[in-house]
Coordinates of N, CA, C and O in Angstrom, one line a residue:
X22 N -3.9 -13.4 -13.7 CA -4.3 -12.1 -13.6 C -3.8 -11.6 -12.3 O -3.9 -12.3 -11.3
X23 N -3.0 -10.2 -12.1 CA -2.9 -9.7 -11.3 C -4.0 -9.2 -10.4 O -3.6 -8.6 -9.3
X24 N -5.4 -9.2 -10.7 CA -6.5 -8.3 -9.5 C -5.7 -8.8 -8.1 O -5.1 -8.2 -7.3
X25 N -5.9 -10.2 -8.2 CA -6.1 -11.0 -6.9 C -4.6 -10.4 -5.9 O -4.6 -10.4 -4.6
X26 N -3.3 -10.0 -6.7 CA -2.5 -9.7 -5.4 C -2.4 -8.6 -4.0 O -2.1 -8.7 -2.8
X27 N -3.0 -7.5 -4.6 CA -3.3 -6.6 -3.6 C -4.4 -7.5 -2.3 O -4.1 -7.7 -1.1
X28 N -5.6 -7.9 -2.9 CA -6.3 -7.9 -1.8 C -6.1 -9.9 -0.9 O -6.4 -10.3 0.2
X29 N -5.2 -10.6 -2.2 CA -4.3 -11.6 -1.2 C -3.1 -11.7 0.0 O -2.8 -12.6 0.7
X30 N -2.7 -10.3 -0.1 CA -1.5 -9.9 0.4 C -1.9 -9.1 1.4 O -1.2 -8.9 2.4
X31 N -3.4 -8.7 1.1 CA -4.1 -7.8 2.6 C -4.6 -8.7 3.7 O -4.5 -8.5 4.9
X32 N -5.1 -10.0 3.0 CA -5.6 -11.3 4.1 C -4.6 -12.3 4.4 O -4.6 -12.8 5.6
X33 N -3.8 -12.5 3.6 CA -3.2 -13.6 4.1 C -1.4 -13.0 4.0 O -1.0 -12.3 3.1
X34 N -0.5 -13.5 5.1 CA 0.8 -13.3 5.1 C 1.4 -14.4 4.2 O 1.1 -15.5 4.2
X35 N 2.5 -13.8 3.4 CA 2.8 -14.9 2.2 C 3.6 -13.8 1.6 O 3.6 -12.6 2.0
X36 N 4.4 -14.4 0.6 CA 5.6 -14.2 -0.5 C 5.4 -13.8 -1.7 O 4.8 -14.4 -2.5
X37 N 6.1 -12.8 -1.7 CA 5.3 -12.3 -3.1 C 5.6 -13.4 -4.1 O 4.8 -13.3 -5.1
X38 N 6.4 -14.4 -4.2 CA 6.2 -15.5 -5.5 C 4.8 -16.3 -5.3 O 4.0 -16.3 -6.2
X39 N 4.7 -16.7 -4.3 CA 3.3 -17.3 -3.5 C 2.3 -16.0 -3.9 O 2.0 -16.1 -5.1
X40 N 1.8 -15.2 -3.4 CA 1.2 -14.0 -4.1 C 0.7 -14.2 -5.5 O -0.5 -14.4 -5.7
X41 N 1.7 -14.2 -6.5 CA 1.9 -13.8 -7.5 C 0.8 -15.2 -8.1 O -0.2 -15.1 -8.7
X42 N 1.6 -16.3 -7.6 CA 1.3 -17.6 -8.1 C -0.6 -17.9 -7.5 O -1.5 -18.4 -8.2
X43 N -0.7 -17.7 -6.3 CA -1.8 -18.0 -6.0 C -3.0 -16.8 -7.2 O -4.0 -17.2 -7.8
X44 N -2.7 -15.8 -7.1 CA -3.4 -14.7 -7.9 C -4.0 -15.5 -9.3 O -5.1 -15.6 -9.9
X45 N -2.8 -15.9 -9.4 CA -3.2 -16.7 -11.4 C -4.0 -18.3 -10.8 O -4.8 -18.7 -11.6
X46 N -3.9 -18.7 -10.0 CA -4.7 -19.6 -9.4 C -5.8 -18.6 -9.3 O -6.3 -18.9 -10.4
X47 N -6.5 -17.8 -8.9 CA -7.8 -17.6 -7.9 C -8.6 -17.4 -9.5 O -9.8 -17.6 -9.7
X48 N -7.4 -16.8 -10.7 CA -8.2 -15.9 -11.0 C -8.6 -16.8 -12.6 O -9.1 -16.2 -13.6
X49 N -8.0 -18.3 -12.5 CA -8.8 -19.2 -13.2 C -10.0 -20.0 -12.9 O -10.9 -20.5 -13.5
X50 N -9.7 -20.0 -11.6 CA -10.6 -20.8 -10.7 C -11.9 -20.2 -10.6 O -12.9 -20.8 -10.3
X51 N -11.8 -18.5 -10.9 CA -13.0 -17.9 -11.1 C -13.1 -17.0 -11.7 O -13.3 -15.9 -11.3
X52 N -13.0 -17.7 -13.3 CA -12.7 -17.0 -14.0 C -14.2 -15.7 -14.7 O -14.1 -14.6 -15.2
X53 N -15.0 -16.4 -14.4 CA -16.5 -15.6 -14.8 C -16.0 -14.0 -13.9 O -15.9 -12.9 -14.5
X54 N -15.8 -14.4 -12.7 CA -16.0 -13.3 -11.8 C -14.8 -12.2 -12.2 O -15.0 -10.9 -12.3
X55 N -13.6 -12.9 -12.3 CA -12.2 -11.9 -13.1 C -12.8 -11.2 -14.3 O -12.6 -10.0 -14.4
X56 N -13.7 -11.9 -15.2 CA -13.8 -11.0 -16.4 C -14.6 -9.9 -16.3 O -14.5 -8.8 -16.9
X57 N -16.0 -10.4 -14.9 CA -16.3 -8.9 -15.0 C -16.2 -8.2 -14.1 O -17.0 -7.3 -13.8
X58 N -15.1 -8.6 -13.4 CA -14.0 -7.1 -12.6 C -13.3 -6.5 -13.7 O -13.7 -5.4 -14.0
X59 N -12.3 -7.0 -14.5 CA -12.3 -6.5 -15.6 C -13.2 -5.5 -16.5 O -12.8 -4.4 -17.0
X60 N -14.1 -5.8 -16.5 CA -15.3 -5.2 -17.4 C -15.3 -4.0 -16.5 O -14.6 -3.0 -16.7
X61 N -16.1 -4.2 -15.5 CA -16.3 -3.4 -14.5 C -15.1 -2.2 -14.6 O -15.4 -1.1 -15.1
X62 N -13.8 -2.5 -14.0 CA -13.1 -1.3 -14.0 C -12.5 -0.4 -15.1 O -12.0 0.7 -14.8
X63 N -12.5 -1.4 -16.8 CA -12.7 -1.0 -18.4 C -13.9 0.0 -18.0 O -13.9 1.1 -18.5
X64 N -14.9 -0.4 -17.2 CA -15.8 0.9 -17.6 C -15.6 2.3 -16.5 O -16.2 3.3 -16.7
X65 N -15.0 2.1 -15.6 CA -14.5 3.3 -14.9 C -13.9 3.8 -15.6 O -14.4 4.8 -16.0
X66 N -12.7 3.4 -16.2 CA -11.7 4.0 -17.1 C -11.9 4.6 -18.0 O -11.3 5.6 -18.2
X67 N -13.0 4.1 -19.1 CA -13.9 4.8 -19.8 C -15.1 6.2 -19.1 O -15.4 7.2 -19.6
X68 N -15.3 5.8 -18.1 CA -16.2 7.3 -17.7 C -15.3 8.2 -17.1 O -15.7 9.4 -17.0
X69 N -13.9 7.9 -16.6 CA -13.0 8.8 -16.3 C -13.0 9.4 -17.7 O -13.9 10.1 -18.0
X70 N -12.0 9.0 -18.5 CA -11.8 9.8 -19.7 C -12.8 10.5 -20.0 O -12.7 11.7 -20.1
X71 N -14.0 9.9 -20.2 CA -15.2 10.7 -21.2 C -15.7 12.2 -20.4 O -16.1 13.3 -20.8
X72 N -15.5 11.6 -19.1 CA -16.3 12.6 -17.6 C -14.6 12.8 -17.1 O -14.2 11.9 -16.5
X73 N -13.8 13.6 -17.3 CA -12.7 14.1 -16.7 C -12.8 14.5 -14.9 O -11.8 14.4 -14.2
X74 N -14.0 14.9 -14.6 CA -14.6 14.9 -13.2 C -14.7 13.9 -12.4 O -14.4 13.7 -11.2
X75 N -15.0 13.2 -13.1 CA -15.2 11.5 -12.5 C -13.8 11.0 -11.9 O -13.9 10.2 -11.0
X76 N -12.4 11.3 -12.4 CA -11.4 10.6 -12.2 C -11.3 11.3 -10.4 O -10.8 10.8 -9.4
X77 N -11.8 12.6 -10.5 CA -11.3 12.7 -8.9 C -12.9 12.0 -8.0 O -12.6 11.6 -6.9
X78 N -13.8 11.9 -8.3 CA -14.9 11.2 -7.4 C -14.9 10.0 -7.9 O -15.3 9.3 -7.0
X79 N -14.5 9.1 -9.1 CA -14.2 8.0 -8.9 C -13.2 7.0 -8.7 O -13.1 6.0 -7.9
X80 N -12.4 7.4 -9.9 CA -11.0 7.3 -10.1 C -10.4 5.7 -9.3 O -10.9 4.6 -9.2
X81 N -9.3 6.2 -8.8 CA -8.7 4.7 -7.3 C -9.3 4.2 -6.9 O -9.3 2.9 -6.8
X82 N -10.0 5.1 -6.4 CA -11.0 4.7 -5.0 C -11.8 3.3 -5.6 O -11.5 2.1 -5.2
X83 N -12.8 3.8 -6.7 CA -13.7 2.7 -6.9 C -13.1 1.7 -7.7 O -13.7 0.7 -7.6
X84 N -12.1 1.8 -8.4 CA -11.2 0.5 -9.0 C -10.7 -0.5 -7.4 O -10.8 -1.7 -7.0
X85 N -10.4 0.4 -6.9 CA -9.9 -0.8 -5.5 C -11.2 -0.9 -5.1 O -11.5 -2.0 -5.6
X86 N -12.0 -0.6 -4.7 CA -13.8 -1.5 -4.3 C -13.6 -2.1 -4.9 O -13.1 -3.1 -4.4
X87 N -13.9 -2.1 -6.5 CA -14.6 -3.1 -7.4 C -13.9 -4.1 -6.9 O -14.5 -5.0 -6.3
X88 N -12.3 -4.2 -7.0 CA -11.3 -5.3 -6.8 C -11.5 -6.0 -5.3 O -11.5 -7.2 -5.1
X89 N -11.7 -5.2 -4.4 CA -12.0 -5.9 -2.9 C -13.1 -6.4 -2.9 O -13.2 -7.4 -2.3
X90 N -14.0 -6.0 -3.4 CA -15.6 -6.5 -3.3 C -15.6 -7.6 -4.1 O -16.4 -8.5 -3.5
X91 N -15.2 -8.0 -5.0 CA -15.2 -9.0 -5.9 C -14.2 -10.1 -5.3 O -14.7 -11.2 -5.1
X92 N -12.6 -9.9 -4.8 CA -12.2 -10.6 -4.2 C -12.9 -11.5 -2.7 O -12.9 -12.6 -2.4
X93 N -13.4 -10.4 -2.3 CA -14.4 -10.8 -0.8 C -14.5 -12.3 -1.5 O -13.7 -13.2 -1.5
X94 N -16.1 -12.0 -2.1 CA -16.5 -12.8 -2.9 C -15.6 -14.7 -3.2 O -15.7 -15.8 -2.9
X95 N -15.2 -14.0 -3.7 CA -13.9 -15.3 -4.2 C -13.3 -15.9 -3.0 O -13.3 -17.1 -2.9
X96 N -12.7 -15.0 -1.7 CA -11.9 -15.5 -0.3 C -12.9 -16.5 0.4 O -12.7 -17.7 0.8
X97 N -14.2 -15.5 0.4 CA -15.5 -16.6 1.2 C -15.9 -18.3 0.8 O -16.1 -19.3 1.5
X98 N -16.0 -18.1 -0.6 CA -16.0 -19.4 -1.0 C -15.0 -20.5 -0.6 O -15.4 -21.6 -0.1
X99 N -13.6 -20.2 -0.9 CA -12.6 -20.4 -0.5 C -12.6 -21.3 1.2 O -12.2 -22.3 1.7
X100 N -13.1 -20.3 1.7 CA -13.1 -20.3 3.1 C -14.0 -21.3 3.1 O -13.5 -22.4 3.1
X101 N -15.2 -21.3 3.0 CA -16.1 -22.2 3.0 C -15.6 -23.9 2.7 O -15.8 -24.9 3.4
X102 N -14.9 -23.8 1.4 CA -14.4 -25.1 1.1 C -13.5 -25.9 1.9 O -13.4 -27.1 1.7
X103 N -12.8 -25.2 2.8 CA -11.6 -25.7 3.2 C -12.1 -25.7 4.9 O -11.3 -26.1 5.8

């Protein structure tokens, strides 16, 4: 899955092949947590459409939270282990 390249590329200096590759790493390794970032921003996308208002108060913005907040999550562990 791509979630993981934006907010790998904001912590750590690396290559986008490295990037790319670690991303599909993070995001089997935790995989519970990918599916409901997924979910999660499936349902932004859905209250955009349905609420046309919503795309400007929630829109980007809160898809990149969800994705940083959830990443956090995953880097810490990470950190922890090593």
């Amino acid at each position: 899955s791509l979630l993981y390249v934006f907010p790998l590329h904001s912590h750590f200096k690396s290559t986008l092949r490295s990037l790319v590759k670690n991303s599909f790493i993070l995001a089997f390794a935790f995989l519970p947590r990918t599916i409901f970032t997924i979910l999660a921003i499936l349902a932004v996308i859905v209250l955009c459409i349905y609420e046309p208002i919503l795309l400007f108060l929630l829109g980007f913005s809160s898809i990149c939270a969800i994705t940083i907040i959830n990443s956090e999550h995953c880097f810490k562990k990470i950190q922890i282990q090593s």
